[in-house]
Structure formats: structure tokens, C-alpha cells
């Protein structure tokens, strides 16, 4: 898996000093010296998200190689898989949430293809679902969708996400996650917090509705949303 060899570049996107400040602010800094410090576990979880098909130990091995190449780990060696499980549990999700909120920002410039239209930065909102591991904890947290082929349920619990994305760079500027029983419209309704003047927001037909439209226009952003074919609007 040669494409994993560049995982050390995560330290360029998320500098170690920033990660340490976020971990400390979330109260997750270790009280004693550990072989898996919180900073390394943050990079490890980011690596798992970027390369989800790869096994735990494979991701960690390449991550350590990249960090060691930058002189950040010395002679540290990869630990057992069970240690990685426990380290993830100790870290929790809050440091990752705060790190995303701290760094998520538009990346496109005026010369980025498809990033602007008549001076307005192009953004889009949309939703998606993905399967998560088939465990009792995940089922309790996220639920399972129904099975369209019969009365049963899906084989896997599912997470639903709504995201605000910069069109030109495809950078995610904001996101809301919930269980599969929470609708996309509900999640998208939480995204206006990241909007403002000078932006043109694109959306598909299922999001058109007065409350959501008013929430988005109140931010000063301009909207270009598709309309269902059965809705007749006066010109």
C-alpha cells in the first residue's frame, strides 16, 4: 500500500503544536508518559479515516514511518492492535471535532477552476449515508435503515451526514452527523452557521422549503437551488 507512505504529511496540514493545543483544550492530554501519546492517536485516527480499507497496524506503521522521517518519534515502534483500540477509546471524538472546526476553511483562490462565479464563492450542500461496523454500540447510536426487499433491516447500522462543501476545492467547510433516522433536511438546517455574504450556495431539489430557504438567505449568502418538477412558481 505505497499510497500510505505520505501519511506523515498530515503534520503539515495539522501541525503538531495545533494538535497538542486542541488535545489539551479538550482535557485529553496524558497525565503520564505513554507509548501512544494523544498527538499520535489523533494522527492515527485521521489516517484511518483517509484510508479506511487499510488494517489498523498497516496505517500506524506507515504513519510512524512518515513521522519518524520528520524526527518526531525517535525509535518508537508499533504496538499491538489492542493498544490502538484502547488509545482510541481514551482519546474520544471531541478532539477530532474541535480540530475540524478549527481548521475547516475555504481553500480555493480566484484562479482555482470552478471556484467562483461572478465574484461569488461557489459552495454546495448535500447529504449522504455510509455503513459502520455491525456492533450493538453502533446500532444503538445510529440505528439501521429498513430493508427495501422485505420487512427486515439493513445488514449494517448507518450514519447520515450533511455537509457544506467548497465546489472548487471540494474542501468540507462544515458537517453534521447523526443516525440514519435523522433526515437530511434536519442536518442541513444546522449549516447556515458557516455561511455569509459573497457566497453562492447550490442545493438539490429535496432541500427546497420556506424555513430552510429563509435560514440560508438570512446569512447574506446567495442561493441557487433546484425546484421539484411538480412545484409551480410564479415568474
mmCIF file of C-alpha atoms in Angstrom, residues 29-125:
data_model
loop_
_atom_site.group_PDB
_atom_site.id
_atom_site.type_symbol
_atom_site.label_atom_id
_atom_site.label_comp_id
_atom_site.label_asym_id
_atom_site.label_seq_id
_atom_site.Cartn_x
_atom_site.Cartn_y
_atom_site.Cartn_z
ATOM 1 C CA UNK A 29 -3.655 15.280 27.360
ATOM 2 C CA UNK A 30 -1.991 12.313 29.046
ATOM 3 C CA UNK A 31 -1.084 12.641 32.728
ATOM 4 C CA UNK A 32 1.855 10.283 32.349
ATOM 5 C CA UNK A 33 4.200 9.415 29.514
ATOM 6 C CA UNK A 34 2.571 6.850 27.181
ATOM 7 C CA UNK A 35 3.832 4.838 24.231
ATOM 8 C CA UNK A 36 0.742 6.097 22.378
ATOM 9 C CA UNK A 37 0.575 9.827 23.164
ATOM 10 C CA UNK A 38 -2.640 11.657 22.344
ATOM 11 C CA UNK A 39 -0.998 13.596 19.494
ATOM 12 C CA UNK A 40 -0.040 10.385 17.708
ATOM 13 C CA UNK A 41 -3.509 8.891 18.248
ATOM 14 C CA UNK A 42 -5.082 11.963 16.601
ATOM 15 C CA UNK A 43 -2.917 11.441 13.507
ATOM 16 C CA UNK A 44 -3.726 7.733 13.602
ATOM 17 C CA UNK A 45 -7.492 8.346 13.575
ATOM 18 C CA UNK A 46 -7.087 10.811 10.702
ATOM 19 C CA UNK A 47 -5.153 8.139 8.832
ATOM 20 C CA UNK A 48 -7.880 5.569 9.455
ATOM 21 C CA UNK A 49 -10.447 7.967 8.006
ATOM 22 C CA UNK A 50 -8.375 8.691 4.908
ATOM 23 C CA UNK A 51 -7.503 5.048 4.218
ATOM 24 C CA UNK A 52 -10.432 3.157 5.702
ATOM 25 C CA UNK A 53 -9.826 -0.150 3.851
ATOM 26 C CA UNK A 54 -6.350 -0.446 5.359
ATOM 27 C CA UNK A 55 -5.841 -2.506 8.565
ATOM 28 C CA UNK A 56 -5.069 -0.725 11.841
ATOM 29 C CA UNK A 57 -1.469 -1.854 12.046
ATOM 30 C CA UNK A 58 -0.747 -1.034 8.399
ATOM 31 C CA UNK A 59 -1.978 2.537 8.828
ATOM 32 C CA UNK A 60 0.004 3.003 12.029
ATOM 33 C CA UNK A 61 3.176 1.519 10.535
ATOM 34 C CA UNK A 62 3.181 3.950 7.619
ATOM 35 C CA UNK A 63 2.161 6.840 9.832
ATOM 36 C CA UNK A 64 5.093 6.200 12.146
ATOM 37 C CA UNK A 65 7.483 5.975 9.198
ATOM 38 C CA UNK A 66 6.355 9.392 7.997
ATOM 39 C CA UNK A 67 6.622 10.970 11.450
ATOM 40 C CA UNK A 68 9.999 9.385 12.125
ATOM 41 C CA UNK A 69 11.238 10.849 8.831
ATOM 42 C CA UNK A 70 10.467 14.279 10.318
ATOM 43 C CA UNK A 71 12.322 13.470 13.528
ATOM 44 C CA UNK A 72 9.161 13.438 15.663
ATOM 45 C CA UNK A 73 9.210 9.900 17.094
ATOM 46 C CA UNK A 74 12.788 8.767 17.510
ATOM 47 C CA UNK A 75 12.972 4.983 17.998
ATOM 48 C CA UNK A 76 9.281 4.430 18.744
ATOM 49 C CA UNK A 77 7.842 1.127 17.449
ATOM 50 C CA UNK A 78 4.319 -0.006 16.533
ATOM 51 C CA UNK A 79 2.364 -1.522 19.411
ATOM 52 C CA UNK A 80 -0.229 -4.288 19.477
ATOM 53 C CA UNK A 81 -3.638 -3.779 17.878
ATOM 54 C CA UNK A 82 -5.360 -3.976 21.279
ATOM 55 C CA UNK A 83 -3.288 -0.998 22.449
ATOM 56 C CA UNK A 84 -4.530 1.010 19.476
ATOM 57 C CA UNK A 85 -8.146 0.162 20.374
ATOM 58 C CA UNK A 86 -7.688 1.381 23.952
ATOM 59 C CA UNK A 87 -5.879 4.536 22.804
ATOM 60 C CA UNK A 88 -8.800 5.456 20.524
ATOM 61 C CA UNK A 89 -11.223 4.990 23.406
ATOM 62 C CA UNK A 90 -9.125 7.227 25.673
ATOM 63 C CA UNK A 91 -8.986 9.977 23.052
ATOM 64 C CA UNK A 92 -12.709 10.012 22.257
ATOM 65 C CA UNK A 93 -14.292 12.075 19.488
ATOM 66 C CA UNK A 94 -14.173 15.619 20.886
ATOM 67 C CA UNK A 95 -10.543 16.429 19.893
ATOM 68 C CA UNK A 96 -11.293 15.421 16.305
ATOM 69 C CA UNK A 97 -14.445 17.549 16.301
ATOM 70 C CA UNK A 98 -12.566 20.591 17.604
ATOM 71 C CA UNK A 99 -9.642 20.069 15.234
ATOM 72 C CA UNK A 100 -12.029 20.014 12.274
ATOM 73 C CA UNK A 101 -13.863 23.142 13.439
ATOM 74 C CA UNK A 102 -10.537 24.924 13.936
ATOM 75 C CA UNK A 103 -9.089 24.142 10.508
ATOM 76 C CA UNK A 104 -12.084 23.821 8.150
ATOM 77 C CA UNK A 105 -11.962 26.855 5.871
ATOM 78 C CA UNK A 106 -12.210 27.727 2.151
ATOM 79 C CA UNK A 107 -9.083 26.793 0.211
ATOM 80 C CA UNK A 108 -9.853 27.947 -3.338
ATOM 81 C CA UNK A 109 -8.452 31.162 -4.784
ATOM 82 C CA UNK A 110 -9.638 33.301 -7.683
ATOM 83 C CA UNK A 111 -7.595 31.152 -10.085
ATOM 84 C CA UNK A 112 -8.964 27.787 -8.855
ATOM 85 C CA UNK A 113 -11.087 26.290 -11.669
ATOM 86 C CA UNK A 114 -14.797 26.247 -10.843
ATOM 87 C CA UNK A 115 -14.384 28.040 -7.523
ATOM 88 C CA UNK A 116 -16.118 31.358 -8.273
ATOM 89 C CA UNK A 117 -18.974 32.671 -10.412
ATOM 90 C CA UNK A 118 -19.207 36.421 -10.970
ATOM 91 C CA UNK A 119 -17.254 37.087 -7.808
ATOM 92 C CA UNK A 120 -19.249 34.681 -5.621
ATOM 93 C CA UNK A 121 -17.535 31.708 -3.989
ATOM 94 C CA UNK A 122 -19.365 28.534 -5.044
ATOM 95 C CA UNK A 123 -20.490 26.242 -2.208
ATOM 96 C CA UNK A 124 -22.860 23.267 -2.158
ATOM 97 C CA UNK A 125 -24.862 21.405 0.466
#
